[in-house]
Amino acid sequence: MKKKYDYQYICILLFAVLTGLFISSCKKFVDIPNPPDKIISAEVFTDDAKASSAVTGIYGSLINGSTGFANGLSTVFAGLSSSELNRFNPSVNEQEFLESQLSPSNSTVQTFWTNAYQHIYYTNACLEGLQQSNGVSVSVRKQLMAECRFVRAFCYFYLVNLFGDIPLVLSTDYHLNSVLPRTPTPDIYRQVIADLKEAKDALPVSYITTEKVRPNKWAAASLLARVYLYQRDWQKAEAEADEVINSGLYSPLPSLQAVFLKNSKEAIWQLLPKNGFVPEVTQIIPMASTPRVILPSSVMQSFVSGDQRRTRWVDSITYQAVRYYYPGKYKATTASNSEYYMVLRLAEQYLIRAEARIYLNNLIGTISDINIIRSRAGLPGLSASLTQPELITALENERKTELFAEWGHRWLDLKRTDRATAVLGPVRPGWQPTDVLYPIPLNEILTNPALTQNAGY
Amino acid sequence: MQLIAFGKRLKGPSVAREKTVRSMKLIALFLLILDLQTSAKPLQQEITLSLSNASLESVFKGIQQQTHYRFVYTKQQMSVAQKISIEVNKASLEKVLEICMRDQPLTYVLEERVVIIRFKPASPETLPPTYAVLTVSGRVSNEQEEPLAGVTIAVKGSNKGTASNEHGEFQLQDILPDAVLVISSIGYQSQEIHLLGRTTITVQLQLSVNSLDETIVIAYGTTTRRLNTGSVGKVTSVDISKQPVSNPVAALQGRIPGLLVTQSSGLPGAAFFLQIRGKNSLSQGTQPLYIIDGVPFMMNSISLSQSALSTSSQSPLNSINPSDIESIEILKDADAIAIYGSQGANGVVLITTKKGKAGKTNLDASFYTGIGKVTRTVDLLKTTDYLAMRKEAYKNDGVTPTASLAPDLLVWDTTRYTDWKKLLIGGTARITNAQATLSGGNNSTQYLLGAGYYSEVTVFPGDQPATRGSARLNLSHISPNGKLRLTANTAYSLDEKKLSYNDLTRFIYLPPDAPPVYDSAGNLNWTNGFDNPMSYLHRTYNGETSSLIANSTIQYRVIPLLQLKLNLGYNNMQLDEQVMQPIKAQRPSATTTGTAEISNSRLKSWIIEPQIQLNKPMKNAVLDILAGLSFQQRKQISSRITGTQFTSDDLLGNMASAGLITATNSLSQYNYAALFGRINYNIQKKYIVNVNLRRDGSSRFGPAKRFASFGAIGGAWIFTEEKFLQQKIKWLSFGKLRGSVGVTGNDQIGDYQYLDAWNTTNASQYQGTAGILPAQLYNSSFQWERNQKTEAALELGFLKSRIQLTAAYYRNKSDNQLVFYKLPTQTGFSTILKNLDASIMNSGLELELLSKNIIKQKFNWQSSINVTIPKSKLLRYPGLDISSDRYNYITGEPLDIYFGFDYLGVNDTTGIYQFRDLNRDGRISTPSDIMKVGRIGQRFYGGFLNTLHWGNFQADIFVDFRSQTGKNYLATSSTRPGAIGNQPVYVLDRWKKPGDRSRIQRFTTTSSNPAFAAYNNYRSSSALITEASFIRLKNVALSYELPRRVTERMKLKGLRFYLQGQNLLTITHYKGADPETQNLITLPPLKVFTGGLQINL
């Protein structure tokens, strides 16, 4: 009998040893180190260098990340929406843009939305991180926070113009953000203006690095000028544009060939493409025999004879004996590192000031601003006798020819000037006035019951 | 001859037995009786006896009571035994036996815990033990004393053997007196007879008791079907060997109730989705845990390549040679799984490889070769119908086609006809398989050395081979005293695939008048609008997987009751991939440069599991206790280098020639620790209680949430062991009622999900410095998912288990669901990993019937059928109406319900699909007009197997069936009928003019036509749900075994020829390609025919 107890004793002892081993070693064992290819949030904002990386990563992602509103979509798809551009072999997705028959499940519409909000999240995360940070120096913190506000305003500007009322997300808290309803457009603009004003105040006049690929004070002012213009706040629009033009940093306007080069004199803010050429061109410039994006005859006809933009900024290809024109503002299709992606440039500021001045009854000022643009294009100046309505038309045409195939300017212009139905209605069989807004992507409505759909979808 | 075991009849009807009534001593709550399979009792065990003039049998009885040794002897032996008197106090067994046998004509042999009584051999002079040989003759009969013919009598460990004649008689010459004869016949239990010098023997064969006592592998051990308290399905090497498959899980399809196996495509190495008892998680991994020889196997594809063929579609299990597998066990209920704790919620697949067996060196080689063709495809429009469709579409839209929009009508030669289906997937896959296994060993050391080769070529044009070579070594050793046991297994395989970048199936929908693929100069034709499918053959994917799986077990029996065990395992899988996109394979207008991609992934994992096993026999019960620790670590290192802007195809192999190089890499680690235990208590093989416990820690959870406990209790009552039943219901040979309840978990969430991580990507670089970006939304507080499993089952055997029936009801409830919850992207990301306070239930009924329909000497027919009726239900989902799941689920409804527009048919006036306008706003829109419109899933599924033996012929016919609804053929086709791209002939049933009643709306190709949008709506409407039930002749295997007399002459142990077929015939009403994959753009499963032979030397 004694032996039996021995066995039991041994067993109990062994079980105890096992349990002991488990308790002592397991906690440690499953406590693995953080992955070496990642960095933890708390470590990001501990010094100037890492905090700066977090902010510059946003620019990198804007221009070099997956296709989004800031690396081609706005130019091409908003271009298709306004009939400024046509597609040689349109996909179903593109066809919906071309015919203003967008379905809420159109994947490009979804990309516009997702991509912009993704970058808004990045800016919010950086703002929160910088706010709480102790390790980042005061000056760097000020600079970086201003840049984040600038980029956030930039993203919201496109979202609100494409979709109308949209959720206003200002934090990283998904509990809160996932149920946010749409905020009225004026409130979005209020936030955009607030962000831009803060950015303008905080950002230095000089660029933080040698190139113009991170925003300075004038970048913020330029975007602010555009926002005021869209708000029809003519005085403020003129004032902001005026400040930028008078900064002297960007004038005189360079020749047409030099506009889209890197560090172009005219550039206020450019994005630096990693691959050595602007990613957008892969959707525009044909690589061989067949055209891709083409400029319809309506656009070609808007160039009057002698307009050098018609020759400098438009290229063509002949396919099966037919000549097709396509935007040629950017030329490089391989890693030449000669061109950066132009986001804000001085010519637009002249046009903003010119437009504001029409409504401020400074017609002389308008004409002189427009003529600066025209003279670079090799065109004669406008007659000083033009009336206000004539100038409105002249300005629209000037914007059309100066800013074509850039960031969907034409689409946004048609919308903000309430000209969309007049221009597109006759050429699009199924056109409805509600088509000026893209549909809220279906996936968003399904995942957030607080979202409503735009009228007409 | 009758063999008698003490107190128990081994065979033969007339045995004098004494019932020994033993009082049972309750020591703990958990008690059981069990044969201590392997434990050798020490000879030092003390025996105290005092008997005078007692029969030898009663002395044995006394010894048995004190030592648990069992005695095996014949009646004849007892009749010649002398009565004895014995008086011992605390004597050893050896000593007692010596006294017993002193004056007897008998002797004994000690084997494990069995004392075999033998006649003393004749005096050494007449029978020199080493040289003398005998001629042995005998007679074989069945239980009714009728002679059995054709029974194989083989001499163990040699290739000698014979078969009985029609009188059941046989004769063998030159047999050593200590030889062991193996008597076997299909349908009967095999017997081993120790000759012990005898020259005549009579053998009575019993009908095979079927699988009740066959070993089944369970978590950390083995049991038998009879004694198992859990739910375990099994497929053996025999079943696997009959199927010409390259992936071992392919052989499971339809064979096990509760297991749904779905093939993703017919490509070589394509993944199979296994679902055990339904989908237990709303969104998280539903993959079972795979364990190979005790070592967890990582099932996620480690591919990093961006080729369409490599990502997600390749199964790591392809690196396992199916011929190396001895058995695959599927663990289904809490009792079987709970010891795997957090990893077992979705069930466990245990793969056990073949081991060497003692005996003469045995060489087994087999070879087969065959062909494969796609099973089922749709018939597509011919050129005339196609062009008519296109023109009709333009006419309907009121649009004049242009060269850029309609090259098929205006640019291409419209008299052409290319059968793209035939050209692209109509080829023949060639399959070759060769295997060789060498095994043998002696009682202490056994080995098995195996090698295999498999190759398969796709049905695509050109050579796209997938080959696998594998080698395996298995060694086991038992120390002479039986205390130490070692096993070691090493398997290495090299799997190489050279495939095209894309599945070419999607291109069979090219317009039938599309231009020739090559121009007159033999170059790829790049006519505008023509996506040349042949270009994808020039874009290549090469994947080479090398896999090393090594594991070993060391067991040491410290004292008879106690065994220490150490499981060690190491896996190393390396995948090298190369994707080339040469310039010549790409449309010149799209790009003028080439791209190459090199990626390497390496997965290393190890496991250490020290264990203690306590094996305590009591008077009427056996208590088994197992306790152990498990430490696992898995590290994955991957990197991918992509070179673009190559200016010459010749330089693609050299990354330095790339114009631009980008690189990504990732590293991850997963550590896992557990303490586990099992208590099994078996009372008289009648009442069994089994308790499993596990405490788990996983690095996949946040620091505060890493540990959790899981466990289960199972029980079985073998009621046919009850005396009162045994007498009353004679026809019921076996009856068991079992049940289990327990909790398991799931940690298939990926690594580091709890971290608030930022990382650098290629995109985030700016101005030459690395930018860092948030990688995911952050939630550190997610916890273990819980899965409660309950099962009740009844197992019955009728007519001496000729018919066996198992009926099981299961109910799995999952709560605290760990899901990647869908978020609106306004949050910055599209998902967040969190615990969802929802509860789902999967329940079902599984039925399995095995029957030996005919057991005749020459003809033998067995059938088995299994059916599973699954059900699922969303029990609870707080806040469902405001969650992103509100258009996926409804509380109280099954999980496979489908939301969409309610399809109302084609409007016979407009010819456009109509849907119910729920909110009556005059337009069909999501989500306001979507509703639950049906279900997409299985009503029931199962398999039906028939095995026929006719002399040396054997035939296996296996039918797989599913009653289900699925998505119809338009679901995977984004091209509208009328747009550029071919269509199934079904679309000809379209609307043409007002008044037409049709199933397909008017053809259209322009988005301004309302029919265009209606097609989009159609694809998310109830029209999509279609009957997809099928009955598939999954497997037919025919074989012929050469008669022994022929093989003997050829000096072979066996030679078998066989023909096998897989997916031979599919009966279905499904409109579309294959009802299993339900996909028009992936390659359907292949139907495979092979022929081969197997030689045993």
Short mmCIF file of C-alpha atoms in Angstrom, two decimals, chain B residues 587-897:
data_model
loop_
_atom_site.label_atom_id
_atom_site.label_comp_id
_atom_site.label_asym_id
_atom_site.label_seq_id
_atom_site.Cartn_x
_atom_site.Cartn_y
_atom_site.Cartn_z
CA ARG B 587 0.09 45.61 -74.86
CA PRO B 588 2.58 48.01 -76.44
CA SER B 589 0.15 50.86 -75.94
CA ALA B 590 -0.07 50.13 -72.26
CA THR B 591 3.54 49.80 -71.40
CA THR B 592 6.89 49.51 -73.06
CA THR B 593 8.76 48.18 -70.10
CA GLY B 594 8.90 44.90 -68.29
CA THR B 595 8.34 44.01 -64.68
CA ALA B 596 9.84 41.32 -62.52
CA GLU B 597 9.07 40.40 -58.99
CA ILE B 598 10.98 38.18 -56.63
CA SER B 599 9.57 37.23 -53.31
CA ASN B 600 10.71 34.98 -50.54
CA SER B 601 8.72 33.86 -47.59
CA ARG B 602 9.92 31.73 -44.81
CA LEU B 603 7.90 30.27 -42.04
CA LYS B 604 9.58 28.62 -39.12
CA SER B 605 7.72 27.11 -36.26
CA TRP B 606 8.54 24.90 -33.38
CA ILE B 607 6.64 23.21 -30.65
CA ILE B 608 7.66 21.63 -27.36
CA GLU B 609 5.15 19.68 -25.36
CA PRO B 610 6.26 17.97 -22.18
CA GLN B 611 3.59 15.63 -20.88
CA ILE B 612 2.86 13.30 -18.02
CA GLN B 613 0.59 10.34 -18.42
CA LEU B 614 -0.78 8.50 -15.48
CA ASN B 615 -2.36 5.20 -16.19
CA LYS B 616 -3.97 3.75 -13.16
CA PRO B 617 -5.88 0.50 -13.32
CA MET B 618 -8.22 -0.16 -10.46
CA LYS B 619 -10.29 -3.14 -9.67
CA ASN B 620 -13.05 -2.48 -12.13
CA ALA B 621 -11.95 0.68 -13.75
CA VAL B 622 -9.07 2.47 -15.32
CA LEU B 623 -8.10 6.02 -14.68
CA ASP B 624 -6.06 7.83 -17.30
CA ILE B 625 -4.68 11.22 -16.56
CA LEU B 626 -2.76 13.34 -18.97
CA ALA B 627 -1.21 16.68 -18.23
CA GLY B 628 1.10 18.70 -20.33
CA LEU B 629 2.48 21.99 -21.41
CA SER B 630 2.64 23.34 -24.88
CA PHE B 631 4.99 26.01 -26.10
CA GLN B 632 4.76 27.06 -29.70
CA GLN B 633 6.46 29.70 -31.69
CA ARG B 634 5.93 30.73 -35.26
CA LYS B 635 8.02 33.25 -37.12
CA GLN B 636 7.39 34.45 -40.59
CA ILE B 637 9.85 36.46 -42.59
CA SER B 638 8.93 37.66 -46.03
CA SER B 639 10.31 40.03 -48.55
CA ARG B 640 9.41 41.05 -52.03
CA ILE B 641 11.46 42.97 -54.52
CA THR B 642 9.70 44.42 -57.51
CA GLY B 643 11.69 45.73 -60.40
CA THR B 644 9.90 47.80 -63.01
CA GLN B 645 10.93 49.69 -66.11
CA PHE B 646 13.03 46.90 -67.54
CA THR B 647 13.88 47.94 -71.04
CA SER B 648 14.70 44.49 -72.32
CA ASP B 649 13.07 41.14 -71.72
CA ASP B 650 16.46 39.49 -71.63
CA LEU B 651 17.36 41.41 -68.52
CA LEU B 652 14.28 40.50 -66.48
CA GLY B 653 16.24 37.99 -64.47
CA ASN B 654 18.62 40.62 -63.17
CA MET B 655 17.15 43.08 -60.74
CA ALA B 656 20.06 45.46 -61.27
CA SER B 657 18.68 46.11 -64.76
CA ALA B 658 15.39 47.42 -63.44
CA GLY B 659 14.71 51.08 -63.91
CA LEU B 660 13.08 51.21 -60.53
CA ILE B 661 13.21 48.82 -57.63
CA THR B 662 10.82 48.72 -54.75
CA ALA B 663 11.04 46.37 -51.85
CA THR B 664 8.83 45.39 -49.00
CA ASN B 665 9.40 43.05 -46.15
CA SER B 666 7.55 41.88 -43.13
CA LEU B 667 8.34 39.96 -40.04
CA SER B 668 5.95 38.54 -37.59
CA GLN B 669 6.03 36.34 -34.59
CA TYR B 670 3.41 34.34 -32.81
CA ASN B 671 3.99 32.73 -29.46
CA TYR B 672 1.57 30.46 -27.80
CA ALA B 673 1.64 28.65 -24.51
CA ALA B 674 -0.78 26.29 -22.89
CA LEU B 675 -1.31 24.05 -19.92
CA PHE B 676 -3.60 21.17 -20.64
CA GLY B 677 -4.98 18.12 -18.98
CA ARG B 678 -7.30 15.25 -19.52
CA ILE B 679 -8.88 12.84 -17.10
CA ASN B 680 -10.48 9.74 -18.52
CA TYR B 681 -12.28 7.33 -16.27
CA ASN B 682 -13.57 4.08 -17.66
CA ILE B 683 -15.70 1.78 -15.55
CA GLN B 684 -15.96 -1.74 -16.89
CA LYS B 685 -15.86 -0.44 -20.45
CA LYS B 686 -19.41 0.53 -19.81
CA TYR B 687 -19.38 4.00 -18.31
CA ILE B 688 -16.77 6.46 -19.49
CA VAL B 689 -16.21 9.99 -18.37
CA ASN B 690 -13.71 12.24 -20.07
CA VAL B 691 -12.73 15.71 -18.90
CA ASN B 692 -10.48 18.07 -20.86
CA LEU B 693 -9.04 21.32 -19.62
CA ARG B 694 -6.79 23.90 -21.16
CA ARG B 695 -5.38 27.23 -20.14
CA ASP B 696 -4.09 29.19 -23.10
CA GLY B 697 -1.95 32.20 -23.66
CA SER B 698 -1.54 33.74 -27.08
CA SER B 699 0.60 36.64 -28.22
CA ARG B 700 -2.11 37.65 -30.63
CA PHE B 701 -4.00 39.42 -27.91
CA GLY B 702 -3.22 42.58 -26.04
CA PRO B 703 -1.09 42.24 -22.89
CA ALA B 704 -4.12 42.33 -20.61
CA LYS B 705 -6.17 39.79 -22.56
CA ARG B 706 -3.73 37.05 -23.37
CA PHE B 707 -4.92 34.20 -21.18
CA ALA B 708 -8.13 32.25 -21.17
CA SER B 709 -9.40 28.87 -20.03
CA PHE B 710 -11.26 26.28 -22.03
CA GLY B 711 -12.58 22.84 -21.26
CA ALA B 712 -15.09 20.15 -21.89
CA ILE B 713 -16.70 17.14 -20.33
CA GLY B 714 -17.79 14.13 -22.29
CA GLY B 715 -19.36 10.86 -21.32
CA ALA B 716 -20.39 7.60 -22.87
CA TRP B 717 -22.57 4.74 -21.79
CA ILE B 718 -22.13 1.51 -23.67
CA PHE B 719 -25.49 0.10 -22.80
CA THR B 720 -25.01 -3.14 -24.63
CA GLU B 721 -22.53 -4.03 -21.92
CA GLU B 722 -25.44 -4.10 -19.48
CA LYS B 723 -26.40 -7.68 -18.75
CA PHE B 724 -30.12 -7.02 -18.79
CA LEU B 725 -29.91 -5.65 -22.29
CA GLN B 726 -27.52 -8.22 -23.64
CA GLN B 727 -30.03 -10.95 -22.95
CA LYS B 728 -33.07 -9.12 -24.15
CA ILE B 729 -31.93 -7.56 -27.39
CA LYS B 730 -29.75 -10.08 -29.10
CA TRP B 731 -29.78 -8.38 -32.47
CA LEU B 732 -28.23 -5.28 -31.01
CA SER B 733 -24.55 -6.04 -30.83
CA PHE B 734 -23.35 -2.60 -29.86
CA GLY B 735 -25.04 0.41 -28.42
CA LYS B 736 -23.48 3.54 -27.11
CA LEU B 737 -24.95 6.76 -25.98
CA ARG B 738 -22.50 9.60 -25.74
CA GLY B 739 -22.53 13.32 -25.24
CA SER B 740 -20.26 16.22 -24.56
CA VAL B 741 -20.35 19.85 -23.69
CA GLY B 742 -17.53 22.34 -23.59
CA VAL B 743 -16.00 25.61 -24.56
CA THR B 744 -13.34 26.21 -27.18
CA GLY B 745 -11.85 29.37 -28.65
CA ASN B 746 -10.50 30.93 -31.78
CA ASP B 747 -7.44 33.09 -32.22
CA GLN B 748 -7.25 33.23 -36.04
CA ILE B 749 -6.88 36.97 -36.14
CA GLY B 750 -3.38 37.50 -37.40
CA ASP B 751 -0.45 38.81 -35.43
CA TYR B 752 -0.02 42.16 -33.66
CA GLN B 753 -3.58 43.25 -34.25
CA TYR B 754 -3.67 44.89 -30.82
CA LEU B 755 -0.80 47.22 -31.61
CA ASP B 756 -1.27 50.88 -32.35
CA ALA B 757 1.22 50.45 -35.15
CA TRP B 758 2.57 52.78 -37.80
CA ASN B 759 4.66 51.60 -40.66
CA THR B 760 6.57 52.66 -43.67
CA THR B 761 5.37 51.72 -47.10
CA ASN B 762 6.79 52.28 -50.53
CA ALA B 763 4.21 54.99 -51.04
CA SER B 764 4.94 56.85 -47.86
CA GLN B 765 8.48 57.76 -48.92
CA TYR B 766 8.81 61.44 -49.60
CA GLN B 767 11.79 63.54 -50.49
CA GLY B 768 14.05 60.57 -50.02
CA THR B 769 13.06 59.93 -46.44
CA ALA B 770 10.81 57.20 -45.21
CA GLY B 771 7.45 58.44 -44.13
CA ILE B 772 5.45 56.54 -41.58
CA LEU B 773 1.71 56.08 -41.60
CA PRO B 774 -0.85 54.53 -39.28
CA ALA B 775 -1.24 50.87 -40.23
CA GLN B 776 -4.63 50.14 -38.77
CA LEU B 777 -7.26 51.29 -36.36
CA TYR B 778 -6.28 50.43 -32.89
CA ASN B 779 -8.13 48.34 -30.35
CA SER B 780 -6.08 46.65 -27.67
CA SER B 781 -8.97 45.29 -25.71
CA PHE B 782 -10.31 42.53 -27.89
CA GLN B 783 -10.72 39.19 -26.20
CA TRP B 784 -10.98 35.52 -26.99
CA GLU B 785 -13.94 34.36 -28.92
CA ARG B 786 -15.93 31.65 -27.20
CA ASN B 787 -17.47 28.70 -28.89
CA GLN B 788 -19.70 26.45 -26.83
CA LYS B 789 -20.16 23.04 -28.30
CA THR B 790 -22.74 20.49 -27.29
CA GLU B 791 -23.25 17.10 -28.80
CA ALA B 792 -25.41 14.06 -28.21
CA ALA B 793 -24.96 10.92 -30.22
CA LEU B 794 -26.19 7.39 -30.46
CA GLU B 795 -24.01 4.67 -31.93
CA LEU B 796 -25.56 1.33 -32.72
CA GLY B 797 -24.31 -1.90 -34.16
CA PHE B 798 -26.72 -4.54 -35.40
CA LEU B 799 -26.24 -8.19 -36.28
CA LYS B 800 -22.75 -8.49 -34.86
CA SER B 801 -22.04 -4.99 -36.11
CA ARG B 802 -22.72 -5.88 -39.71
CA ILE B 803 -24.79 -2.77 -39.72
CA GLN B 804 -23.58 0.26 -37.84
CA LEU B 805 -25.48 3.43 -37.37
CA THR B 806 -24.28 6.67 -35.85
CA ALA B 807 -26.61 9.56 -35.32
CA ALA B 808 -25.25 12.75 -33.83
CA TYR B 809 -26.88 16.02 -33.02
CA TYR B 810 -24.63 18.99 -32.42
CA ARG B 811 -25.19 22.53 -31.37
CA ASN B 812 -22.39 25.07 -31.41
CA LYS B 813 -22.97 28.49 -29.97
CA SER B 814 -20.45 31.21 -30.63
CA ASP B 815 -20.42 34.45 -28.78
CA ASN B 816 -18.07 37.29 -28.04
CA GLN B 817 -17.43 37.02 -31.76
CA LEU B 818 -14.04 38.33 -32.74
CA VAL B 819 -14.59 40.02 -36.05
CA PHE B 820 -13.08 42.50 -38.41
CA TYR B 821 -16.08 44.71 -38.04
CA LYS B 822 -16.88 46.67 -41.16
CA LEU B 823 -16.66 50.39 -40.70
CA PRO B 824 -17.57 53.24 -42.96
CA THR B 825 -14.30 54.43 -44.48
CA GLN B 826 -14.90 57.89 -43.04
CA THR B 827 -13.15 56.36 -40.01
CA GLY B 828 -9.98 56.17 -42.10
CA PHE B 829 -10.04 52.39 -42.43
CA SER B 830 -12.59 49.87 -43.50
CA THR B 831 -12.46 47.48 -40.55
CA ILE B 832 -11.68 47.26 -36.87
CA LEU B 833 -10.93 44.06 -35.02
CA LYS B 834 -13.31 43.85 -32.14
CA ASN B 835 -15.50 41.58 -30.12
CA LEU B 836 -19.02 41.63 -31.29
CA ASP B 837 -21.65 41.02 -28.69
CA ALA B 838 -23.48 38.75 -31.07
CA SER B 839 -24.28 35.13 -30.63
CA ILE B 840 -24.70 32.60 -33.41
CA MET B 841 -25.70 29.00 -33.38
CA ASN B 842 -24.80 26.19 -35.71
CA SER B 843 -26.67 23.01 -35.15
CA GLY B 844 -27.20 19.94 -37.18
CA LEU B 845 -27.84 16.30 -37.49
CA GLU B 846 -25.26 13.88 -38.79
CA LEU B 847 -26.15 10.38 -39.81
CA GLU B 848 -23.78 7.67 -40.84
CA LEU B 849 -24.69 4.15 -41.81
CA LEU B 850 -22.24 1.38 -42.53
CA SER B 851 -23.50 -1.89 -43.81
CA LYS B 852 -22.02 -5.14 -44.97
CA ASN B 853 -24.66 -6.04 -47.44
CA ILE B 854 -23.22 -9.28 -48.71
CA ILE B 855 -20.47 -11.30 -47.16
CA LYS B 856 -19.85 -14.32 -49.29
CA GLN B 857 -16.68 -16.23 -49.89
CA LYS B 858 -16.28 -14.85 -53.34
CA PHE B 859 -18.40 -11.79 -53.27
CA ASN B 860 -18.46 -9.08 -50.72
CA TRP B 861 -20.36 -5.80 -50.78
CA GLN B 862 -20.14 -3.02 -48.23
CA SER B 863 -21.85 0.33 -48.27
CA SER B 864 -21.64 3.43 -46.22
CA ILE B 865 -23.68 6.53 -46.45
CA ASN B 866 -23.50 9.77 -44.53
CA VAL B 867 -25.78 12.73 -44.48
CA THR B 868 -25.47 16.05 -42.69
CA ILE B 869 -28.34 18.44 -42.22
CA PRO B 870 -26.89 21.75 -41.07
CA LYS B 871 -28.74 24.68 -39.59
CA SER B 872 -27.57 28.05 -38.47
CA LYS B 873 -29.20 30.90 -36.65
CA LEU B 874 -28.30 34.35 -35.45
CA LEU B 875 -29.39 34.26 -31.85
CA ARG B 876 -28.54 37.72 -30.73
CA TYR B 877 -27.01 40.84 -32.18
CA PRO B 878 -27.56 43.94 -30.09
CA GLY B 879 -27.68 47.02 -32.25
CA LEU B 880 -27.98 45.05 -35.46
CA ASP B 881 -30.33 47.64 -36.95
CA ILE B 882 -27.70 50.35 -36.72
CA SER B 883 -24.70 48.18 -37.52
CA SER B 884 -22.95 47.58 -40.81
CA ASP B 885 -24.36 44.05 -40.69
CA ARG B 886 -27.98 45.10 -40.94
CA TYR B 887 -28.13 44.08 -44.57
CA ASN B 888 -26.40 40.79 -43.92
CA TYR B 889 -28.26 39.23 -41.02
CA ILE B 890 -31.55 39.15 -39.23
CA THR B 891 -31.86 38.04 -35.62
CA GLY B 892 -33.50 34.65 -35.43
CA GLU B 893 -32.74 33.85 -39.06
CA PRO B 894 -30.08 31.58 -40.56
CA LEU B 895 -26.66 33.08 -41.27
CA ASP B 896 -26.76 32.30 -44.97
CA ILE B 897 -29.68 34.52 -45.82
#
